[in-house]
C-alpha cells in the first residue's frame, strides 16, 4: 500500500486524501429526491443517496488525489443498506486507481482483531475458497488494547500488501484527556504509542523509507505532531482535522519530512460539502456540488503546496 | 437497559452473558454442510451457517441467561452477508427477551460517534422517518479519544433507554501496555479511565444504583478489578475472559458488589463451543452442540454462584 500511495502523492503533487463521510444533511436535494423516489424515504433510499453523491464526488476529484478515506460510521449508521453503499464506494474507488483507506478505527483481542482484518483487508476463507468482505487498501486502528490487538492487522497487511494507520494523537477537542497524560517517565501517552508504532512498523518498510504501519495525528495539534514525527520516522502520517475542524496548512507542516513526504492530509466536509461554503456557494450551488469539490481540492492542493514551498524556501 | 438487565440477572440468578462469537471453525459440520448446500461455499453460506448456529444456541440457553453479547467482528468478517446475520441475531435475541450487548468497541470524533450511535442503538432519521440500522440494547466503546467520543453514545443511550460499556481494563495479554501505564500523579491509565466512566455515568443511575454507563474489565486481571470496582461504584462491569481466556470464578469476584450484583460475566467459546471441550465432548458431540451449550451455562452458573456464596459466607 505505502509505496503505491507515495507514488501517487508524488505524481499528483497532492498529499491529500478526500474523506468520504457523506452526511445526508449535505447531500444535495436533487440527489436525495431521486434516491427517495427510487427506493423510498428509507434506509435504502438514504444509502442510494450517499452512494450517488460519492460517485459524483469521486468522478470529479479522482484524477487529482491519490486516496480517499470513507468513514464507515457514516454508512453503518444506515445499517445493511448503508454498509452496502460503503462496499460499493470502496470498490468503485479502487477501480479508479485510488488508494482506499477505510476509516474503521477497530481493535480488539487477538482472535477478534484477526476477524476484522479478514473482513476489511482480507481475504477471508470459507472452506478452501477466498473472499473479500470489504476490500480497503488500508484501515485505521485504535491502539488502546495494545500490541496483540494490532498485530493481527499488521500480519494480514503484510501478507496482502496492505497497510494500517494507528491512532496516536487524534484531532478531536478531548483527545488530550487520555492521550496527553504525562506518564511516570515524563513522556506523554501519545509519545509512548508513537514509539510502539515505530516498532510495529520496523519490518515492513517500503522503497521510500516508509512503513506499512502509519499513524493518525490530528492537524489540530501541531506541537504534538513535531514530537511524534521524530519518534516514528518510518510512519506515514494520516492527518485529519484540516479545514472543517479548524487546522490550517501551517498547522500540518510538522507532519511532513524535509522532502515534503511523510504525511497525507484529510479533508472531508471541506471538500465534499464545499458547495455549501461561502467561498464556493455562489459559483456552484447544489447542482454543481461535484465541481465545487474539485475546486476545493485544487485550492487545498495549492494551499498545502505553497506552505510546503515556503517552508522549503525558509530552509526549515 | 441497566434496570432490565439487573432484573433479569436477579430473576435468573445468573450474572452471565453468552458471547455469540461464532467462528466457522467451531460451527458443527452438519450446520455448515446444510448452509453451504443452500447458499454455496460463499460469504452467504458462511453467514447462513453462523446464523443457524446462533439460533440453535439461543434457543437452548435463552431461558437461562439474561443477556447475549454478539461480537460484531465475527460477522463483519463475512462482509454484508455476515452483517445481515449479525442484525438477524440481534433481533432474534431481543424477541426472546434477552438483553443484547453489541460488542462493537467503537469510538470516534463527536459527529462520527453520533453516526455510530444512530446505527447501533438508534434510531436513525431519514427525512422525517425513524429507522433502526442495527438494534442492540447496549454497546461496548473504546475510550482512547476521550469524552467527546463517548458522549454522543451516552446521550443517545439516555434518549433511547439503552446503555454502554466502556473499555477500562481489557482481558487480553497486552492490555497493560498502555492501560497499566503509571501516570505522573501515581495513578495508572485504567484508573483514570475508570474515574471518567464514573463521571460519565453520574446522570443515568437507575433504580438499583447502577448507571447506563458500564465498564469492561477483563476477568484475567482481578487485582485491577478490585481497584476499579471502588473507583466507579455506579458502573456495571461486563467481565470478559472467564473460561477460554483462562480466568476462574475466583478471579471475577472482585468485580461484584457485596450483594452479588455489579458485574456480568461473559463466556463465548466456553459455552458456544462447549461440545468441542473434553468435559462435554463425549456426552454431546457436534449434533448436541446446543445441549452442550446449555450444560455449560448451567455449570458456569453453578461455578459463579457458589464462588459468590463462599465469599458471602466468609463475610468478605
XYZ file of C-alpha atoms in Angstrom:
632
model
C 0.000 0.000 0.000
C 2.562 2.542 1.163
C 4.716 2.569 -1.982
C 1.666 2.885 -4.195
C 0.366 5.720 -2.022
C 3.658 7.613 -2.095
C 3.999 7.191 -5.849
C 0.548 8.626 -6.393
C 1.244 11.501 -3.989
C 4.447 12.358 -5.876
C 2.859 12.033 -9.294
C -0.156 14.171 -8.448
C 1.775 16.581 -6.196
C -1.118 16.261 -3.802
C -0.638 14.886 -0.277
C -4.385 14.875 0.027
C -6.970 12.299 0.973
C -10.637 13.060 0.448
C -12.796 11.951 3.353
C -15.930 10.320 2.008
C -18.095 10.932 5.080
C -21.414 11.642 3.426
C -23.872 13.120 5.872
C -27.397 13.203 4.418
C -27.621 16.810 5.602
C -25.212 17.906 2.899
C -26.207 15.560 0.100
C -27.866 17.947 -2.400
C -31.653 17.802 -2.592
C -31.764 16.674 -6.212
C -29.788 13.536 -5.309
C -31.861 12.777 -2.243
C -35.103 13.305 -4.130
C -34.087 10.957 -6.939
C -32.898 8.329 -4.445
C -36.054 8.561 -2.332
C -38.153 8.353 -5.480
C -36.393 5.167 -6.460
C -36.021 3.489 -3.061
C -38.392 5.326 -0.765
C -37.553 7.547 2.183
C -35.941 4.551 3.841
C -32.523 3.208 4.818
C -32.234 2.007 1.226
C -33.080 5.480 -0.041
C -30.516 7.088 2.253
C -27.878 4.574 1.144
C -28.651 5.154 -2.527
C -28.366 8.922 -1.990
C -24.937 8.699 -0.360
C -23.718 6.251 -2.994
C -24.794 8.544 -5.863
C -23.297 11.516 -4.029
C -19.991 9.669 -3.547
C -19.901 8.678 -7.185
C -20.321 12.297 -8.213
C -17.507 13.396 -5.904
C -15.137 10.600 -6.905
C -15.731 11.185 -10.624
C -14.936 14.871 -10.100
C -11.784 14.548 -7.978
C -10.418 11.052 -8.676
C -7.752 12.283 -11.092
C -6.485 14.898 -8.641
C -5.986 12.969 -5.425
C -4.086 9.816 -4.544
C -6.510 8.474 -1.975
C -9.919 8.549 -0.368
C -10.943 7.763 3.190
C -14.524 6.582 3.598
C -15.566 6.861 7.258
C -17.518 3.652 7.846
C -19.647 5.138 10.640
C -21.468 7.315 8.127
C -22.562 4.157 6.310
C -23.020 1.848 9.319
C -25.490 4.468 10.535
C -27.898 3.224 7.875
C -27.474 -0.465 8.713
C -27.097 -3.030 5.947
C -28.069 -0.724 3.051
C -25.544 1.818 4.309
C -22.814 -0.795 4.541
C -23.619 -1.935 1.025
C -23.021 1.655 -0.080
C -19.708 1.557 1.816
C -18.658 -1.608 -0.018
C -19.689 -0.185 -3.392
C -17.812 3.043 -2.669
C -14.638 1.168 -1.718
C -14.783 -0.963 -4.864
C -15.587 1.979 -7.138
C -12.665 3.996 -5.800
C -10.246 1.099 -6.183
C -11.372 0.630 -9.779
C -10.455 4.275 -10.336
C -6.959 3.540 -9.049
C -7.415 5.414 -5.777
C -5.860 4.131 -2.568
C -8.759 3.450 -0.223
C -8.210 3.967 3.490
C -11.128 2.521 5.443
C -11.587 4.741 8.480
C -12.808 1.979 10.758
C -10.817 2.548 13.988
C -11.166 -1.094 15.004
C -9.128 -3.002 17.577
C -9.941 -5.933 19.859
C -8.385 -9.019 21.438
C -6.196 -11.032 19.054
C -8.652 -13.511 17.556
C -11.252 -10.775 17.144
C -8.858 -8.326 15.519
C -7.962 -11.111 13.138
C -11.627 -11.408 12.154
C -11.814 -7.658 11.496
C -8.597 -7.826 9.477
C -10.055 -10.632 7.343
C -13.211 -8.602 6.809
C -11.535 -5.357 5.765
C -8.146 -6.060 4.233
C -8.885 -9.749 3.657
C -9.176 -12.210 2.205
C -11.460 -14.315 4.374
C -11.639 -18.062 3.861
C -14.840 -20.076 3.622
C -13.669 -23.670 3.418
C -10.981 -23.600 0.742
C -12.365 -20.536 -1.022
C -11.162 -16.959 -0.532
C -13.462 -13.946 -0.496
C -13.392 -10.284 0.378
C -15.987 -8.910 2.782
C -14.880 -5.340 2.243
C -11.725 -4.558 0.336
C -9.902 -1.479 1.546
C -6.190 -0.925 0.875
C -5.569 0.229 4.425
C -7.532 0.758 7.640
C -7.274 2.929 10.741
C -6.858 1.204 14.118
C -7.314 2.087 17.788
C -4.311 1.100 19.951
C -5.900 1.162 23.447
C -5.772 -2.639 23.817
C -2.057 -2.886 22.982
C 0.195 -4.914 20.676
C -1.826 -8.075 20.459
C -4.821 -6.088 19.250
C -2.948 -4.502 16.323
C -0.586 -7.309 15.331
C -3.222 -9.442 13.537
C -3.958 -6.450 11.286
C -0.264 -5.832 10.643
C 0.308 -9.503 9.841
C -2.629 -9.529 7.445
C -1.478 -6.253 5.885
C 1.978 -7.709 5.209
C 0.501 -10.830 3.636
C -1.819 -8.827 1.408
C 0.357 -5.822 0.543
C -1.902 -3.516 2.521
C -1.436 -1.027 5.328
C -2.707 0.356 8.627
C -2.801 3.776 10.283
C -2.819 3.677 14.075
C -4.378 6.421 16.193
C -1.615 8.274 18.012
C -2.976 11.762 18.650
C -6.485 12.372 17.387
C -7.884 15.658 16.111
C -10.885 15.996 18.422
C -11.037 18.538 21.269
C -10.921 15.970 24.090
C -8.154 13.843 22.591
C -5.799 15.100 25.267
C -7.877 13.675 28.095
C -6.030 10.356 27.887
C -3.570 10.759 25.011
C -1.772 13.763 26.556
C -1.465 12.249 30.024
C 2.019 12.572 31.387
C 3.448 9.203 32.355
C 5.697 8.483 35.307
C 8.739 8.505 32.999
C 7.947 12.005 31.739
C 6.636 11.020 28.331
C 3.042 11.581 27.376
C 0.836 8.647 26.425
C 0.738 9.579 22.724
C 4.555 9.562 22.694
C 4.593 6.033 24.066
C 2.078 4.990 21.413
C 4.177 6.694 18.724
C 7.209 4.692 19.861
C 5.199 1.499 19.569
C 4.022 2.450 16.080
C 7.669 2.813 15.119
C 8.429 -0.669 16.492
C 5.378 -2.256 14.910
C 6.340 -0.890 11.509
C 10.013 -1.825 11.564
C 9.530 -4.965 9.474
C 7.515 -3.504 6.651
C 9.427 -0.521 5.325
C 8.984 0.085 1.607
C 11.221 1.602 -1.016
C 10.746 5.201 0.117
C 11.726 4.509 3.730
C 8.139 4.466 4.970
C 6.362 1.551 6.531
C 3.000 -0.146 6.008
C 2.311 0.858 9.623
C 1.332 4.506 9.587
C -0.196 6.754 12.212
C -3.067 9.187 12.680
C -2.088 12.594 14.084
C -4.654 15.379 14.154
C -3.836 18.586 12.263
C -5.250 20.449 15.223
C -2.182 19.560 17.346
C 0.960 20.814 15.539
C 3.086 20.783 18.694
C 2.476 17.084 19.236
C 2.977 16.410 15.520
C 6.514 17.798 15.653
C 7.323 15.427 18.507
C 5.861 12.263 17.018
C 7.338 12.932 13.572
C 10.730 12.326 15.217
C 9.597 9.373 17.327
C 8.303 7.404 14.370
C 10.391 8.419 11.344
C 9.135 5.496 9.269
C 5.429 6.099 9.839
C 3.418 7.860 7.177
C 1.065 10.212 8.969
C -2.602 10.473 8.092
C -3.616 13.960 9.203
C -7.299 14.662 9.843
C -8.644 17.992 11.061
C -7.638 20.339 8.227
C -10.389 22.727 7.203
C -13.707 21.992 8.842
C -12.072 21.096 12.180
C -10.100 24.317 12.115
C -6.474 23.494 11.263
C -4.544 25.428 8.588
C -1.791 24.436 6.121
C 0.715 25.924 8.555
C -0.538 23.593 11.293
C 0.022 20.450 9.269
C 3.618 21.193 8.245
C 5.283 19.451 11.232
C 3.893 16.122 9.997
C 5.928 16.297 6.771
C 9.565 15.288 6.373
C 12.169 17.591 4.797
C 11.289 16.263 1.327
C 7.623 17.118 1.633
C 6.692 13.478 2.103
C 5.639 11.599 5.241
C 2.113 12.916 5.582
C -1.214 12.885 3.804
C -3.834 15.393 4.839
C -7.510 14.532 5.021
C -10.365 16.864 4.297
C -13.922 15.611 4.390
C -16.626 18.252 4.697
C -14.243 20.921 3.369
C -14.279 19.116 0.036
C -17.416 17.048 -0.267
C -19.642 19.798 1.123
C -17.689 22.640 -0.492
C -20.791 23.749 -2.386
C -22.376 24.799 0.918
C -19.418 27.024 1.894
C -19.365 30.772 1.438
C -16.374 30.546 -0.874
C -17.981 28.246 -3.443
C -21.705 28.650 -2.854
C -22.418 31.305 -5.411
C -20.323 29.833 -8.210
C -21.604 26.295 -7.833
C -24.645 25.658 -5.660
C -26.165 22.217 -5.074
C -26.248 21.248 -8.763
C -22.541 21.955 -9.005
C -21.578 20.040 -5.831
C -19.056 17.861 -7.671
C -17.388 20.779 -9.433
C -17.259 22.647 -6.148
C -15.486 19.628 -4.624
C -12.972 19.734 -7.479
C -12.379 23.429 -6.946
C -11.895 22.805 -3.217
C -9.333 20.065 -3.907
C -7.420 22.381 -6.232
C -7.452 25.125 -3.596
C -6.320 22.672 -0.906
C -3.501 21.402 -3.115
C -2.379 24.969 -3.707
C -2.685 25.859 -0.022
C -0.616 22.890 1.190
C 1.802 23.037 -1.743
C 2.676 26.651 -1.176
C 3.005 26.178 2.583
C 5.479 23.356 1.906
C 7.349 25.530 -0.604
C 7.552 28.429 1.814
C 8.978 26.100 4.431
C 11.443 24.708 1.900
C 12.488 28.213 0.894
C 12.965 29.186 4.528
C 15.272 26.174 4.771
C 13.467 24.585 7.716
C -31.159 -1.077 29.725
C -29.472 -1.368 33.115
C -32.603 -1.913 35.216
C -33.893 -4.522 32.802
C -30.527 -6.261 32.827
C -30.321 -6.323 36.630
C -33.887 -7.584 36.960
C -33.144 -10.442 34.617
C -29.884 -11.249 36.410
C -31.720 -11.380 39.765
C -34.596 -13.411 38.416
C -32.397 -15.986 36.679
C -29.709 -15.928 39.386
C -27.230 -15.849 36.541
C -24.802 -12.933 36.128
C -23.910 -14.421 32.786
C -23.750 -13.126 29.248
C -23.250 -15.553 26.393
C -20.787 -14.301 23.814
C -22.157 -15.031 20.364
C -18.800 -15.024 18.562
C -19.374 -17.777 16.048
C -16.147 -18.857 14.426
C -16.787 -21.129 11.433
C -14.122 -23.461 12.838
C -16.444 -24.492 15.634
C -19.773 -24.428 13.843
C -20.663 -28.143 13.628
C -20.223 -29.778 10.228
C -23.905 -30.655 9.806
C -24.816 -26.941 10.044
C -22.079 -25.852 7.671
C -22.950 -28.549 5.168
C -26.630 -27.595 5.144
C -25.782 -23.903 4.810
C -23.273 -24.467 2.015
C -25.774 -26.705 0.243
C -28.357 -23.937 0.375
C -26.139 -20.900 -0.270
C -22.896 -22.289 -1.656
C -19.475 -22.240 -0.045
C -19.585 -18.460 -0.099
C -19.910 -15.498 2.219
C -23.650 -16.116 2.133
C -23.102 -19.751 3.068
C -20.832 -18.792 5.961
C -23.359 -16.233 7.180
C -26.215 -18.724 6.973
C -24.136 -21.235 8.952
C -23.389 -18.815 11.792
C -26.987 -17.631 11.869
C -28.338 -21.205 12.147
C -25.698 -21.971 14.746
C -26.631 -18.889 16.785
C -30.303 -19.770 16.615
C -29.552 -23.222 17.996
C -27.524 -21.763 20.857
C -30.030 -19.042 21.695
C -32.957 -21.483 21.663
C -31.018 -23.722 24.059
C -29.836 -21.121 26.570
C -32.210 -18.160 26.177
C -34.276 -19.070 29.252
C -31.189 -19.386 31.457
C -29.273 -16.187 30.803
C -30.187 -12.512 30.955
C -28.089 -11.360 28.041
C -26.057 -12.154 24.974
C -23.081 -10.356 23.507
C -22.618 -10.797 19.770
C -19.088 -9.770 18.762
C -19.632 -7.878 15.513
C -16.131 -8.662 14.174
C -17.092 -12.304 13.723
C -19.887 -11.172 11.384
C -18.168 -8.198 9.732
C -15.509 -10.732 8.712
C -18.008 -12.054 6.156
C -18.947 -8.645 4.763
C -22.567 -7.794 4.057
C -23.949 -11.345 4.435
C -22.162 -11.604 7.774
C -23.570 -8.297 8.963
C -27.046 -9.404 7.926
C -26.537 -12.433 10.192
C -25.492 -10.025 12.951
C -28.673 -7.990 12.515
C -30.847 -11.111 12.459
C -29.117 -12.437 15.576
C -29.647 -9.162 17.441
C -33.326 -9.052 16.511
C -33.922 -12.717 17.308
C -32.358 -12.370 20.754
C -34.370 -9.254 21.561
C -37.571 -11.054 20.546
C -36.641 -13.722 23.078
C -36.407 -11.042 25.763
C -32.636 -11.158 26.037
C -30.631 -8.008 26.630
C -28.358 -7.649 23.615
C -24.944 -6.097 24.138
C -23.339 -5.355 20.775
C -19.614 -5.834 21.229
C -18.590 -3.184 18.729
C -15.828 -1.254 20.577
C -16.478 1.850 18.511
C -15.383 5.417 19.271
C -14.506 8.387 17.061
C -14.721 12.174 16.909
C -18.087 13.573 18.032
C -20.069 13.695 14.801
C -18.785 10.273 13.798
C -19.559 8.683 17.147
C -23.039 10.115 16.788
C -23.403 8.285 13.464
C -22.310 5.007 15.084
C -24.733 5.601 17.954
C -27.582 6.134 15.490
C -26.627 2.945 13.678
C -26.421 0.698 16.729
C -28.678 1.994 19.476
C -30.698 4.225 17.147
C -32.954 5.351 15.824
C -31.586 6.981 12.708
C -33.641 9.551 10.835
C -34.174 9.607 7.084
C -36.137 12.770 6.446
C -38.940 12.659 8.995
C -38.897 8.858 9.319
C -37.120 6.867 12.017
C -35.366 3.565 11.366
C -33.003 1.177 13.101
C -29.841 0.117 11.308
C -28.960 -2.407 13.985
C -30.841 -2.531 17.241
C -28.736 -3.537 20.222
C -29.724 -2.659 23.793
C -26.193 -1.628 24.663
C -22.797 -1.390 23.003
C -19.158 -1.511 24.058
C -16.992 1.560 23.435
C -13.287 2.390 23.229
C -12.326 5.474 25.294
C -8.939 6.356 23.726
C -10.299 9.502 22.044
C -11.782 10.930 25.259
C -15.080 12.404 26.427
C -16.301 13.864 23.185
C -16.003 10.451 21.541
C -18.204 8.700 24.096
C -20.736 11.424 24.935
C -22.790 11.067 21.714
C -23.335 7.402 22.584
C -24.273 8.237 26.175
C -26.679 10.933 25.023
C -28.310 8.571 22.551
C -28.448 5.821 25.176
C -30.275 8.125 27.577
C -32.772 9.168 24.926
C -33.458 5.564 23.939
C -33.294 3.804 27.311
C -30.150 1.974 26.271
C -26.665 1.571 27.683
C -22.941 1.486 27.011
C -19.960 -0.419 28.439
C -16.648 1.403 28.158
C -13.314 -0.409 27.938
C -11.374 0.224 31.136
C -9.048 -2.754 31.528
C -9.302 -5.339 28.787
C -8.744 -9.081 29.158
C -6.030 -9.581 26.531
C -2.377 -10.266 27.403
C -1.036 -6.931 26.151
C -3.765 -4.780 27.681
C -1.243 -3.475 30.199
C 0.974 -1.970 27.537
C -0.969 1.288 27.631
C -3.759 0.708 30.159
C -1.405 -0.091 33.066
C 0.942 2.821 32.420
C 1.676 4.729 35.582
C 0.825 8.401 35.209
C 2.747 11.303 36.697
C 0.173 11.547 39.506
C 0.734 7.911 40.524
C -2.471 6.529 39.088
C -2.450 4.078 36.241
C -4.205 4.925 32.983
C -7.039 2.436 33.540
C -7.747 4.101 36.904
C -8.076 7.467 35.211
C -10.435 5.941 32.655
C -12.425 4.295 35.463
C -12.820 7.675 37.147
C -14.131 9.140 33.891
C -16.588 6.275 33.495
C -17.897 7.130 36.943
C -18.343 10.784 35.923
C -19.908 9.946 32.555
C -22.491 7.731 34.248
C -23.470 10.063 37.065
C -26.614 11.309 35.303
C -28.113 7.977 34.365
C -28.327 5.929 37.520
C -31.260 3.532 37.624
C -33.304 2.132 40.460
C -30.639 -0.321 41.653
C -27.913 2.291 41.979
C -26.241 1.348 38.720
C -25.820 3.551 35.697
C -26.447 3.142 31.986
C -22.710 3.739 31.629
C -20.966 0.482 32.466
C -17.408 -0.689 32.010
C -15.444 -3.594 30.584
C -12.884 -5.131 32.955
C -11.159 -8.369 31.996
C -11.578 -11.357 34.320
C -7.890 -12.023 33.755
C -6.941 -9.016 35.923
C -8.544 -9.445 39.388
C -6.124 -7.037 41.079
C -7.157 -4.198 38.755
C -10.807 -5.182 39.116
C -10.690 -4.657 42.872
C -9.359 -1.136 42.328
C -11.794 -0.031 39.641
C -14.803 -1.518 41.452
C -14.206 1.201 44.082
C -13.432 3.962 41.579
C -16.678 3.532 39.672
C -19.259 2.258 42.173
C -22.163 3.003 39.825
C -20.768 1.176 36.800
C -21.997 -2.293 35.994
C -18.982 -4.298 34.915
C -19.005 -6.512 31.857
C -16.329 -9.120 32.512
C -14.826 -10.966 29.552
C -12.062 -13.566 29.855
C -13.723 -16.226 32.014
C -13.094 -19.782 30.766
C -11.400 -19.883 27.379
C -9.124 -16.923 28.205
C -8.120 -18.586 31.463
C -9.850 -16.752 34.331
C -11.708 -18.634 37.088
C -14.786 -17.825 39.180
C -12.433 -16.721 41.956
C -10.813 -14.211 39.601
C -14.068 -12.497 38.740
C -15.268 -11.965 42.321
C -13.670 -8.523 42.789
C -15.966 -7.145 40.103
C -19.094 -7.865 42.157
C -20.516 -5.700 44.927
C -21.348 -7.052 48.380
C -24.822 -8.049 47.206
C -23.548 -10.173 44.349
C -24.573 -7.538 41.802
C -22.445 -5.102 39.818
C -20.972 -7.494 37.289
C -21.986 -9.756 34.436
C -19.517 -12.347 33.234
C -19.096 -13.205 29.590
C -18.234 -16.587 28.202
C -18.080 -17.132 24.454
C -16.188 -20.206 23.271
C -16.605 -21.853 26.698
C -20.335 -22.005 26.023
C -20.973 -21.920 22.314
C -18.158 -24.360 21.545
C -18.688 -26.461 24.698
C -19.338 -29.550 22.584
C -15.681 -29.482 21.475
C -14.350 -29.450 25.053
C -13.110 -32.527 26.879
C -15.778 -32.127 29.555
C -18.778 -32.254 27.221
C -17.426 -33.900 24.086
C -18.408 -37.464 24.829
C -21.888 -36.727 26.162
C -22.886 -34.372 23.363
C -20.729 -34.187 20.244
C -21.461 -31.951 17.253
C -25.139 -32.960 16.959
C -25.668 -31.994 20.588
C -23.872 -28.618 20.355
C -26.873 -26.701 21.671
C -27.453 -29.059 24.615
C -23.743 -28.899 25.396
C -24.022 -25.096 25.474
C -26.929 -25.389 27.908
C -24.940 -27.750 30.139
C -22.007 -25.328 30.049
C -24.262 -22.414 31.062
C -25.638 -24.439 33.983
C -22.105 -25.325 35.066
C -20.988 -21.711 34.766
C -23.982 -20.510 36.796
C -23.140 -23.048 39.487
C -19.447 -22.158 39.402
C -20.023 -18.425 39.785
C -22.963 -18.841 42.149
C -21.008 -20.979 44.574
C -17.966 -18.708 44.429
C -20.223 -15.778 45.331
C -21.815 -17.799 48.140
C -18.450 -18.814 49.548
C -17.384 -15.182 49.562
C -20.671 -14.189 51.238
C -20.213 -16.929 53.881
C -16.679 -15.765 54.520
C -18.129 -12.313 55.132
C -15.912 -10.529 52.672
